[in-house]
mmCIF file of C-alpha atoms in Angstrom:
data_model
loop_
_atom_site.group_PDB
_atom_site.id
_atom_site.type_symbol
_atom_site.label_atom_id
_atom_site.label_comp_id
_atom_site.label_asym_id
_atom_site.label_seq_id
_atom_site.Cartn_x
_atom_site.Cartn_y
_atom_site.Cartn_z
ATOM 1 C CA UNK E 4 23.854 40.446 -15.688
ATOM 2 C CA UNK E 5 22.779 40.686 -11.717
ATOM 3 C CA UNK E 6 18.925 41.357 -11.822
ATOM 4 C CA UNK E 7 19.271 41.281 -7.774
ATOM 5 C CA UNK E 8 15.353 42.481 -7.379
ATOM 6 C CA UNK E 9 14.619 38.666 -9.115
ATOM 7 C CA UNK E 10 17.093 36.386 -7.253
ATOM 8 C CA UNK E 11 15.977 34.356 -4.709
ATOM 9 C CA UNK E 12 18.768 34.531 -2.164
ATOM 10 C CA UNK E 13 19.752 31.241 0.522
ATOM 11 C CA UNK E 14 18.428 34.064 3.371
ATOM 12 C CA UNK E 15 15.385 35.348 2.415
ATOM 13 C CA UNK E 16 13.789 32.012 0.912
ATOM 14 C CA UNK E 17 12.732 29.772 3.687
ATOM 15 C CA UNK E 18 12.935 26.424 1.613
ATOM 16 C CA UNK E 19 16.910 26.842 0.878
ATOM 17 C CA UNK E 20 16.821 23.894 -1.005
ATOM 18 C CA UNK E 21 14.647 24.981 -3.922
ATOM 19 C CA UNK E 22 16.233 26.038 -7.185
ATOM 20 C CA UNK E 23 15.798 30.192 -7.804
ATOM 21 C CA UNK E 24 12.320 31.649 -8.512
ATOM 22 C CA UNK E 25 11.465 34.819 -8.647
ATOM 23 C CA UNK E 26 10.736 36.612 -5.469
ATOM 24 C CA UNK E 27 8.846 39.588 -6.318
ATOM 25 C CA UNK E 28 5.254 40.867 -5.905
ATOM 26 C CA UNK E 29 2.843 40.030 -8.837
ATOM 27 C CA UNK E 30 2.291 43.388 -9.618
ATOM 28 C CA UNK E 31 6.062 44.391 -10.676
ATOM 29 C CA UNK E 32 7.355 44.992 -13.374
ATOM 30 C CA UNK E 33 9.890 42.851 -14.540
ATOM 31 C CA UNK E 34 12.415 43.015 -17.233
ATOM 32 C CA UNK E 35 13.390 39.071 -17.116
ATOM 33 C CA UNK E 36 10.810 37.103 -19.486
ATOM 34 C CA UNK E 37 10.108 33.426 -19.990
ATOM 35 C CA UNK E 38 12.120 32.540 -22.607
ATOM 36 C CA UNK E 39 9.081 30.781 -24.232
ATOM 37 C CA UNK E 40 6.262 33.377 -24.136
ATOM 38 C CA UNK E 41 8.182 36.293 -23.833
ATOM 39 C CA UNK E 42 6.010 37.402 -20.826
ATOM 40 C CA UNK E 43 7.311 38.364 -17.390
ATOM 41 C CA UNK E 44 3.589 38.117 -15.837
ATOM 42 C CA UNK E 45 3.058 35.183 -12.868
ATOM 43 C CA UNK E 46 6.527 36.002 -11.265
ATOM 44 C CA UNK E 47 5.684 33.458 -8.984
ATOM 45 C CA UNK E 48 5.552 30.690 -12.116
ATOM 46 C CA UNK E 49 9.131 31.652 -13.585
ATOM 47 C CA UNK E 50 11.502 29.327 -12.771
ATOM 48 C CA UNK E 51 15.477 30.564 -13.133
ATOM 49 C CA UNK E 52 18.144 28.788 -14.298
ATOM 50 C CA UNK E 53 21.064 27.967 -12.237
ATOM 51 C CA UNK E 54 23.616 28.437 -14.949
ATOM 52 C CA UNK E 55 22.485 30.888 -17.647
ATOM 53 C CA UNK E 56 19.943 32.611 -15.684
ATOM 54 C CA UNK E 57 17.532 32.685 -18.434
ATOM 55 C CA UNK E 58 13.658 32.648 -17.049
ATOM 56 C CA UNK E 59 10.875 29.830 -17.743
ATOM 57 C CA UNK E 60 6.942 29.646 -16.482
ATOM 58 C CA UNK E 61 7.281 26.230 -14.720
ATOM 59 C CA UNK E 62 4.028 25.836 -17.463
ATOM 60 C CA UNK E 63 6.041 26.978 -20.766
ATOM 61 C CA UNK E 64 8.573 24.397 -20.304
ATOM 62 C CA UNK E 65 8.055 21.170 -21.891
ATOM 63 C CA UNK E 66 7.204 18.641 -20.368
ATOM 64 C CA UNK E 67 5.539 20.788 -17.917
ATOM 65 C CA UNK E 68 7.084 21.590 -14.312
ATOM 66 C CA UNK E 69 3.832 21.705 -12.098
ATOM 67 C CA UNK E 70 6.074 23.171 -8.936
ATOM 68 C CA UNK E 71 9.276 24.141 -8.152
ATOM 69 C CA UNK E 72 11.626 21.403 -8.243
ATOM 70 C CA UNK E 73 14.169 20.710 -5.382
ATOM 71 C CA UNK E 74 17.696 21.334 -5.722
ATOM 72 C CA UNK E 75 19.585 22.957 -8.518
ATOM 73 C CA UNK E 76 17.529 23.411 -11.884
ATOM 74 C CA UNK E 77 19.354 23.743 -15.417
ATOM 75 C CA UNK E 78 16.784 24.888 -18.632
ATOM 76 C CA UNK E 79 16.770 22.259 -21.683
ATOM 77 C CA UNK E 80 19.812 24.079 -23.567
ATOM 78 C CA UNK E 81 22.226 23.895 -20.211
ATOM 79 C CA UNK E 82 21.127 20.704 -19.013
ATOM 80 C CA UNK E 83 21.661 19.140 -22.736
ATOM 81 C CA UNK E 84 18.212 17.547 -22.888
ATOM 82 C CA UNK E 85 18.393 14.503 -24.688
ATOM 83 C CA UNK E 86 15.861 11.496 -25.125
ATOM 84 C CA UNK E 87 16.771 8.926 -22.669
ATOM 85 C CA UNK E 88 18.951 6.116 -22.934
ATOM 86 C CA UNK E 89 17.057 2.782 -23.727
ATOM 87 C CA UNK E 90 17.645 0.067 -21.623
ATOM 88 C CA UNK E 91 19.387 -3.315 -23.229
ATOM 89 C CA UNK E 92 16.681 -5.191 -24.629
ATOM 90 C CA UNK E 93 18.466 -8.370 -23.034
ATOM 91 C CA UNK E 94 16.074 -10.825 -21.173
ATOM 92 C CA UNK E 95 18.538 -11.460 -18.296
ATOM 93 C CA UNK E 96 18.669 -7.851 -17.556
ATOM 94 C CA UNK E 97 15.676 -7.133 -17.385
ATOM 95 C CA UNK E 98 14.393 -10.239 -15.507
ATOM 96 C CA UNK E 99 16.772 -8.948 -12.750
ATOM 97 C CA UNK E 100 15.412 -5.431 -12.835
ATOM 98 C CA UNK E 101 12.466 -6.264 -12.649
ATOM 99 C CA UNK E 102 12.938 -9.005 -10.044
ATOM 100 C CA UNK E 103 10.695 -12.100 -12.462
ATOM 101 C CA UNK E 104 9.982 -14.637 -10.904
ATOM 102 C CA UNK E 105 10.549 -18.111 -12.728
ATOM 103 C CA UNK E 106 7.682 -20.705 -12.755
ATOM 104 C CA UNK E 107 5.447 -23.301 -14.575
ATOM 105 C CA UNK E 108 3.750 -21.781 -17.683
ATOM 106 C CA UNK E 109 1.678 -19.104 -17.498
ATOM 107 C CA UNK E 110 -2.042 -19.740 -17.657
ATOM 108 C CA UNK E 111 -4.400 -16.699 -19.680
ATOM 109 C CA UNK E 112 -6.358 -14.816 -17.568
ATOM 110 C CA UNK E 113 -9.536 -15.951 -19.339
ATOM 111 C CA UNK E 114 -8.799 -19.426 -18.402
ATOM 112 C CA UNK E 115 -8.098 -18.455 -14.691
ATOM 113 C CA UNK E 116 -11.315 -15.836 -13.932
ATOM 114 C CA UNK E 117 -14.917 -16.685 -14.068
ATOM 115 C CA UNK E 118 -14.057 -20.621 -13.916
ATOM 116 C CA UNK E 119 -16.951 -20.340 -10.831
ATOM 117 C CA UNK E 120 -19.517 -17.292 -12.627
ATOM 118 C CA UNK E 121 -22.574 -18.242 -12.746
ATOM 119 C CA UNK E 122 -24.229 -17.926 -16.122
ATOM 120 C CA UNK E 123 -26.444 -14.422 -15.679
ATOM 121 C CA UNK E 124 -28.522 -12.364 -17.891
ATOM 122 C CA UNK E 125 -27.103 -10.903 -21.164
ATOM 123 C CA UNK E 126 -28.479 -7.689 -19.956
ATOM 124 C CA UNK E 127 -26.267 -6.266 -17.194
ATOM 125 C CA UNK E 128 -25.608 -2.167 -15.431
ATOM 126 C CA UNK E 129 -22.734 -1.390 -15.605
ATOM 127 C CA UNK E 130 -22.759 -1.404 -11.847
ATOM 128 C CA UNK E 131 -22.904 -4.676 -11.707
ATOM 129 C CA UNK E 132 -20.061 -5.656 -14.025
ATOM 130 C CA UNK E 133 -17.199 -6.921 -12.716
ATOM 131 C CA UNK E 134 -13.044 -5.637 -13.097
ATOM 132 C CA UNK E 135 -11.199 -7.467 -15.735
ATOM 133 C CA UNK E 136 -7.429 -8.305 -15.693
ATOM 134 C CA UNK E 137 -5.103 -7.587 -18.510
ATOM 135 C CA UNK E 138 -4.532 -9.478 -21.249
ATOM 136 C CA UNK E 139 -0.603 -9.864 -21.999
ATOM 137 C CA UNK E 140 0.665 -9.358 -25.367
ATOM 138 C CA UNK E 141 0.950 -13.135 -26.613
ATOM 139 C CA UNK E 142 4.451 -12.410 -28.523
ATOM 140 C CA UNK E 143 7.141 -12.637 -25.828
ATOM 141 C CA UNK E 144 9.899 -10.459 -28.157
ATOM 142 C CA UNK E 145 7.122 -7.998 -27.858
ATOM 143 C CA UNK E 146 6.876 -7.994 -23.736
ATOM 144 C CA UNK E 147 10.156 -7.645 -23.338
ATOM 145 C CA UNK E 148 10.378 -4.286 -25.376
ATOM 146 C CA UNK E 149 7.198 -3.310 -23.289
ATOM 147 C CA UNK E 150 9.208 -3.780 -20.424
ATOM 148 C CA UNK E 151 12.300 -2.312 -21.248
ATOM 149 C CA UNK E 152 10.261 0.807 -22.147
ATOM 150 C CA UNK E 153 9.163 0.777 -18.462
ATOM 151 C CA UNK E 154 12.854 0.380 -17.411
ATOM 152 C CA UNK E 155 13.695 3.317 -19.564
ATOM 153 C CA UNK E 156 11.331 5.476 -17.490
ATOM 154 C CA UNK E 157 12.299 4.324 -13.874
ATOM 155 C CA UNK E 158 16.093 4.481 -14.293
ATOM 156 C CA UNK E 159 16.055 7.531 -16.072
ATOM 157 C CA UNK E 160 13.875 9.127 -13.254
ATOM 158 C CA UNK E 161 16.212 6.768 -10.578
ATOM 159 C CA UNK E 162 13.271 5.192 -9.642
ATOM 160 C CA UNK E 163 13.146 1.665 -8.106
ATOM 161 C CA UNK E 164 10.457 -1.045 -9.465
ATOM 162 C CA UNK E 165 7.896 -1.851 -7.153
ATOM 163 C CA UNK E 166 4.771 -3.472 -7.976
ATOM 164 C CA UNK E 167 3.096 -3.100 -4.076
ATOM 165 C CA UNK E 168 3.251 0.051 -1.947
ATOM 166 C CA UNK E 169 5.761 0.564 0.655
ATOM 167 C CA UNK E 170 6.357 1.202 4.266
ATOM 168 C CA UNK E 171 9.979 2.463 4.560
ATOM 169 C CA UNK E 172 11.126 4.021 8.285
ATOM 170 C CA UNK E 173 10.460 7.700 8.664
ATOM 171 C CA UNK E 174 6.810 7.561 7.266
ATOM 172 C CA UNK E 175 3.666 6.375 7.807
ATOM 173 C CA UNK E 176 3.929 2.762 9.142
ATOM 174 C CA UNK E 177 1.450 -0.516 7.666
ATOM 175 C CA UNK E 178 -0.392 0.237 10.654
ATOM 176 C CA UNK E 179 -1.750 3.377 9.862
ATOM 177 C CA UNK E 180 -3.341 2.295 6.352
ATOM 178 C CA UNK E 181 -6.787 1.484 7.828
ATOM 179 C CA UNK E 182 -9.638 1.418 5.226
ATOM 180 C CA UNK E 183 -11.818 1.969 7.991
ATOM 181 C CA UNK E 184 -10.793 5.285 8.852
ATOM 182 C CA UNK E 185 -11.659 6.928 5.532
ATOM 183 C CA UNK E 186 -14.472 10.077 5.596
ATOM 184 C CA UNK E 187 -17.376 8.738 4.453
ATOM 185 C CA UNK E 188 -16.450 5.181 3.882
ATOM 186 C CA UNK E 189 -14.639 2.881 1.284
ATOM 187 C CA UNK E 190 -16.493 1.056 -1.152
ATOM 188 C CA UNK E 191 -15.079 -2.998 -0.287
ATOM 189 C CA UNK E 192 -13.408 -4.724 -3.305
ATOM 190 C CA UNK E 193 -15.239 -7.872 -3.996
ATOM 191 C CA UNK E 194 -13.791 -11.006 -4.192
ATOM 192 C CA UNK E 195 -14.262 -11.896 -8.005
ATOM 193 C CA UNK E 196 -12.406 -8.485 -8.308
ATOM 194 C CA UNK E 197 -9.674 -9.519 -5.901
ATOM 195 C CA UNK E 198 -8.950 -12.652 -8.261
ATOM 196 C CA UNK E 199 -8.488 -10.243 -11.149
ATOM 197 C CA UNK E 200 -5.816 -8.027 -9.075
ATOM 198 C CA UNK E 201 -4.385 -10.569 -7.917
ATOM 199 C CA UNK E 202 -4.095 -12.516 -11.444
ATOM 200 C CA UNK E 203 -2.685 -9.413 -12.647
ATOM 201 C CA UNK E 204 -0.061 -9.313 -9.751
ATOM 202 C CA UNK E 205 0.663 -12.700 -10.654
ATOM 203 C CA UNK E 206 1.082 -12.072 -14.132
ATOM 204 C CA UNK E 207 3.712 -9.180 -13.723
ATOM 205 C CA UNK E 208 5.765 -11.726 -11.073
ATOM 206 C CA UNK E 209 6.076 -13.841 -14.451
ATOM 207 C CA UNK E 210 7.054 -10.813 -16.535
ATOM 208 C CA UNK E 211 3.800 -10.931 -18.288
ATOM 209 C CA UNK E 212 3.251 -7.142 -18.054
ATOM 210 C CA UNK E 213 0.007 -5.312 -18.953
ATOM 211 C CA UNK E 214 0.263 -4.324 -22.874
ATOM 212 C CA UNK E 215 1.540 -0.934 -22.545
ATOM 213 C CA UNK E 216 4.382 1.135 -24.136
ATOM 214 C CA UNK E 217 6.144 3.699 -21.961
ATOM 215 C CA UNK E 218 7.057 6.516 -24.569
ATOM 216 C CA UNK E 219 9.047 9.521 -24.334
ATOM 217 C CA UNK E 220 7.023 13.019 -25.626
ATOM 218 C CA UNK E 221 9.867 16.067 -25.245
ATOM 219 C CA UNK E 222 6.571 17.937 -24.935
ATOM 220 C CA UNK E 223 5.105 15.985 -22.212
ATOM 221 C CA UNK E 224 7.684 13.630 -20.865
ATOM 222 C CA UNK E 225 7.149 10.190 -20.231
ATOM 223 C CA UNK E 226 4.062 8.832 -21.405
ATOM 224 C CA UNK E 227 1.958 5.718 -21.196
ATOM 225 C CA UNK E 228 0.259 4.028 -24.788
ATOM 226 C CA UNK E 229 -1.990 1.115 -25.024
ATOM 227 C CA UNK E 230 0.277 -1.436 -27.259
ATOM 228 C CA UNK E 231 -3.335 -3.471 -27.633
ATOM 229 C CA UNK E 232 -6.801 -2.821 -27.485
ATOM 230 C CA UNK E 233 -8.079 -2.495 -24.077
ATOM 231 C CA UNK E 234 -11.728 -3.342 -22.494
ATOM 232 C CA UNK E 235 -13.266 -1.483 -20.724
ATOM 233 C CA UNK E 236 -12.761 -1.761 -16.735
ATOM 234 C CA UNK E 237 -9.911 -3.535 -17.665
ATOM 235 C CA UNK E 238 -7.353 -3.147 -14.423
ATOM 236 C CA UNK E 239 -4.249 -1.568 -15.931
ATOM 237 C CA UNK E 240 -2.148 -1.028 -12.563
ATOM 238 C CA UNK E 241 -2.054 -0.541 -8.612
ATOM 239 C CA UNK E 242 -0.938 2.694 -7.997
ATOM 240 C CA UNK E 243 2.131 2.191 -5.617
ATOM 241 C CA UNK E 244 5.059 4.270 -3.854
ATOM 242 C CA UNK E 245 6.236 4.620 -0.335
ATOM 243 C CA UNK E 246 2.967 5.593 1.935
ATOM 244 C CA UNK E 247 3.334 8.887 4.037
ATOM 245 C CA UNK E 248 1.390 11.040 6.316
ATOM 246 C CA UNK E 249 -0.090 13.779 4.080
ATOM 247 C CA UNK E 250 1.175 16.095 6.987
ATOM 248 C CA UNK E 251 4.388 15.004 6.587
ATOM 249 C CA UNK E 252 4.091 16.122 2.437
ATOM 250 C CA UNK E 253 2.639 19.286 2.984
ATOM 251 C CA UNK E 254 5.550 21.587 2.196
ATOM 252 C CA UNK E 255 6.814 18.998 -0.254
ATOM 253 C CA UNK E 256 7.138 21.586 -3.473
ATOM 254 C CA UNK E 257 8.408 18.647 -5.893
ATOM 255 C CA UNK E 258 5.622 16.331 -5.098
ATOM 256 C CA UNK E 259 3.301 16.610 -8.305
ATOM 257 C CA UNK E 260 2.907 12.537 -8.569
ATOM 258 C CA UNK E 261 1.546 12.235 -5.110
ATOM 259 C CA UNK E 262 -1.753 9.881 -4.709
ATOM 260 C CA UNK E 263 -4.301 10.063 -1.932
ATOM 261 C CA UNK E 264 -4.556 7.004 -0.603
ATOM 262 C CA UNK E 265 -6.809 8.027 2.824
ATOM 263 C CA UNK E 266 -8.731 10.806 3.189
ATOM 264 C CA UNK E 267 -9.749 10.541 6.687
ATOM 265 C CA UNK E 268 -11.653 12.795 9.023
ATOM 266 C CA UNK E 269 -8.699 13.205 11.088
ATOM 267 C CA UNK E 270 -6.172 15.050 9.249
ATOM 268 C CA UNK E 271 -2.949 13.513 10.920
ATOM 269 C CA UNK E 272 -4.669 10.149 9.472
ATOM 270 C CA UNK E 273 -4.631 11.422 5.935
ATOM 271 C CA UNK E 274 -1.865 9.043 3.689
ATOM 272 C CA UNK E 275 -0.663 9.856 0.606
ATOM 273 C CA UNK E 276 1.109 7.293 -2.109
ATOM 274 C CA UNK E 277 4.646 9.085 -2.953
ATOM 275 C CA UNK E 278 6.580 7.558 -6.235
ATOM 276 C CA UNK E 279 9.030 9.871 -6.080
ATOM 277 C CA UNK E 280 11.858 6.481 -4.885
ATOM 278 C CA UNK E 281 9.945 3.558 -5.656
ATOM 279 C CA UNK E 282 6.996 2.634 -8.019
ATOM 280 C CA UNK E 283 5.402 1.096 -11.114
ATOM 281 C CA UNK E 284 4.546 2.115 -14.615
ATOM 282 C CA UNK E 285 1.459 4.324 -12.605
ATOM 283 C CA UNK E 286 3.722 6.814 -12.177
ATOM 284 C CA UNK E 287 4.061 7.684 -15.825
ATOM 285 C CA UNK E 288 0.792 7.739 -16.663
ATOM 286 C CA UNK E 289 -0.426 11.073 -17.872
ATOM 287 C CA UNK E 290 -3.099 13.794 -15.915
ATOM 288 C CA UNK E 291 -5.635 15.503 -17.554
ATOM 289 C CA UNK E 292 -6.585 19.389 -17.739
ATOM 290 C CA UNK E 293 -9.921 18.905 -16.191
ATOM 291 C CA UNK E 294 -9.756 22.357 -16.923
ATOM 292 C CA UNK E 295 -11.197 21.974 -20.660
ATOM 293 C CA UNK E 296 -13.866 20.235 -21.824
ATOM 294 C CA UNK E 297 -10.697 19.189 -24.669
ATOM 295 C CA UNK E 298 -8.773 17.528 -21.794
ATOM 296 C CA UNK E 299 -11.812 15.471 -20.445
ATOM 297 C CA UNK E 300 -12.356 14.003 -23.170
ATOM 298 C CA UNK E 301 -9.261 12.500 -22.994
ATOM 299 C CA UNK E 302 -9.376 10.667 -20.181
ATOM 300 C CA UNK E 303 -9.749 6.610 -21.006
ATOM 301 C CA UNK E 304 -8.876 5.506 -16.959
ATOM 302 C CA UNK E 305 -10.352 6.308 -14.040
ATOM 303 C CA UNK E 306 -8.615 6.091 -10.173
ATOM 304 C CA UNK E 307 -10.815 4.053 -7.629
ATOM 305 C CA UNK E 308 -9.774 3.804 -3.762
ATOM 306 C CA UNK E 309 -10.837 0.423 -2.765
ATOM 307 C CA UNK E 310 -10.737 -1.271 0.637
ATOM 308 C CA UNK E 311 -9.081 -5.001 0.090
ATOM 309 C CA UNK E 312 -8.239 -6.587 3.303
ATOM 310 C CA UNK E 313 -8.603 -3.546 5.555
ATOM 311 C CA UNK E 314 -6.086 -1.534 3.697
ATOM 312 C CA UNK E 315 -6.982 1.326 1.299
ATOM 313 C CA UNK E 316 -5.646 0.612 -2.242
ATOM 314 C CA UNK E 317 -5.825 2.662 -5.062
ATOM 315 C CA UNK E 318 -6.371 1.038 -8.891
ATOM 316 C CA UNK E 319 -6.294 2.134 -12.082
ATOM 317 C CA UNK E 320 -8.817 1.287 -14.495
ATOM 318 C CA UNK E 321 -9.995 1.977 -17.416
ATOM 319 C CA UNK E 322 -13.447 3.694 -17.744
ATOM 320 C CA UNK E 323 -13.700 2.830 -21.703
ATOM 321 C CA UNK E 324 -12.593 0.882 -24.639
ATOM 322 C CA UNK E 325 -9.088 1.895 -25.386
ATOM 323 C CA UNK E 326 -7.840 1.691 -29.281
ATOM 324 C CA UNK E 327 -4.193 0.598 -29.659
ATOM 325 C CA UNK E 328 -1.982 3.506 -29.843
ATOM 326 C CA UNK E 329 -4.071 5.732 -27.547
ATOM 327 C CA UNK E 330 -2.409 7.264 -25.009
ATOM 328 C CA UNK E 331 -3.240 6.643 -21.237
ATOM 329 C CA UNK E 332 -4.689 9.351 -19.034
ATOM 330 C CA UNK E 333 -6.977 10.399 -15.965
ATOM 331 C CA UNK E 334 -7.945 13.001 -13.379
ATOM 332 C CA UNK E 335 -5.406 13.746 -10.929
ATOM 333 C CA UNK E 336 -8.178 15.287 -8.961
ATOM 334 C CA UNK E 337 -11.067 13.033 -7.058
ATOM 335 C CA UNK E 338 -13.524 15.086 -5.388
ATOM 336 C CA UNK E 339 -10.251 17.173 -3.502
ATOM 337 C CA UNK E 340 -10.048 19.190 -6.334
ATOM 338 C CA UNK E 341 -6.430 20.334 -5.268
ATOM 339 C CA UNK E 342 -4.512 19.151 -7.948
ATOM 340 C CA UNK E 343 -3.483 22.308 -10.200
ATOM 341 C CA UNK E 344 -3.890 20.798 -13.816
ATOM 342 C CA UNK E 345 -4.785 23.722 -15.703
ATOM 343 C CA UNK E 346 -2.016 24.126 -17.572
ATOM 344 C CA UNK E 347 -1.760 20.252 -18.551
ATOM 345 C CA UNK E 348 -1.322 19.631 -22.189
#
């Protein structure tokens, strides 16, 4: 069937590289529907397949399609969707994927922070309580299916492990990640807070990986779930990727997993965190719809920009005790606000 008034032709689209959307005012009447809702209303939001030609709202699909993605796009029937393929639960494999280092035993992270704290008051703010590093799960069988879950997720998505962000040619260089530059200042991270991070980095070198479960929802894709209970301000992750120049990003239609990392007053000094190549189980973890007062409440982590060493880092943390079995989420948005989420789940 040509429906020529819908198609979004190589010519008249400037981004020739995006699948086909439909190209038509909001106001028109349309006799293509979502396939879902049965609706043809939001033109703008109905994505078109590239074999069957069937539409879908980027926000009736499941998991959800925040923008347009790049290149060609097949719907779940044409494409075959299928839960991915596990990775081998084999210890040499995964020690190579995930690049382990061998050493001496490991030592708990309750041995190796607060060795120095002084003994203080029973009665504390919260202010002035301190970041906590993950506890590993003690059964090794156990971490190893935690981190072939993880695996799962980054090979199915082709994306490469990293546990530190990266500075790859083309984009912003290590340079340009100055603390000092961001509007209004960066709060400093302490140095009994350092030790956690870097306990925890220490601890995922050794393939002692924070007690999480990467999951598979075919309603909201890859998902993140506590495998233990979690403290809270317990550090669950860095947020990593390759580092950009938000300017660089800004007509980047596929980049819903994008971080701030600076917000500076300059705007050619604003960096982003993009996970898109290379990254960690952050990636995975899910948004809310800070939309709802139903999708606030969900939200067990909180993101924190903190200046270590200069550089602006961004953690992961969660704001709460977290039961086993809850699933991981937080507020794309910091005070930017320019993260759509209201069609989250």
């Amino acid at each position: 069937m040509v429906v020529s008034l819908r198609r979004r032709t190589q010519a008249t689209n400037p981004r020739s590289d995006l699948p086909r959307s439909l190209a038509v005012d909001s106001d028109s009447e349309l006799d293509t529907v979502c396939e879902e809702c049965s609706s043809g209303k939001q033109p703008a939001k109905l994505l078109l397949c590239d074999k069957c030609d069937k539409g879908f709202h980027l926000f009736c699909l499941r998991p959800i399609l925040v923008s347009v993605p790049k290149g060609s796009w097949f719907c779940p029937s044409c494409s075959q969707h299928q839960i991915p393929k596990s990775f081998p639960l084999v210890q040499t494999k995964l020690i190579d994927f995930f690049r382990i280092k061998r050493g001496p035993d490991s030592t708990s992270p309750e041995s190796c922070i607060g060795k120095k704290r002084k003994r203080t008051s029973l009665v504390m703010s919260k202010k002035k309580r301190k970041l906590l590093p993950y506890i590993p799960t003690v059964d090794p069988q156990r971490r190893l299916e935690q981190m072939a879950s993880l695996a799962t997720a980054l090979r199915a998505s082709s994306t490469e492990f990293r546990n530190e962000l990266t500075y790859v040619s083309g984009k912003a260089p290590r340079s340009a990640n100055k603390a000092v530059l961001e509007k209004g200042g960066m709060q400093v991270l302490g140095k009994q807070d350092a030790e956690a991070l870097a306990l925890c980095k220490n601890m995922m070198d050794r393939g002692e990986c924070p007690p999480l479960m990467v999951v598979f929802d075919p309603y909201e894709g890859f998902t993140v779930e506590a495998d233990r209970c979690i403290k809270d301000l317990t550090i669950i992750t860095e947020y990593v990727g390759d580092v950009d120049y938000l300017s660089n990003r800004e007509d980047d239609y596929d980049g819903d997993s994008m971080m701030t990392l600076l917000h500076a007053s300059d705007p050619l000094q604003c960096l982003v965190i993009c996970p898109d190549k290379r990254s960690n189980i952050a990636r995975f973890i899910s948004g809310i719809n800070n939309h709802t007062p139903e999708g606030r409440k969900k939200q067990n982590l909180k993101c924190v920009r903190f200046n270590i060493n200069g550089e602006a880092r961004v953690l992961l943390v969660a704001n709460r005790d977290i039961s086993k079995g809850e699933r991981l989420y937080y507020d794309y948005n910091g005070y930017e606000h320019e993260y759509p989420t209201e069609h989250f789940v």
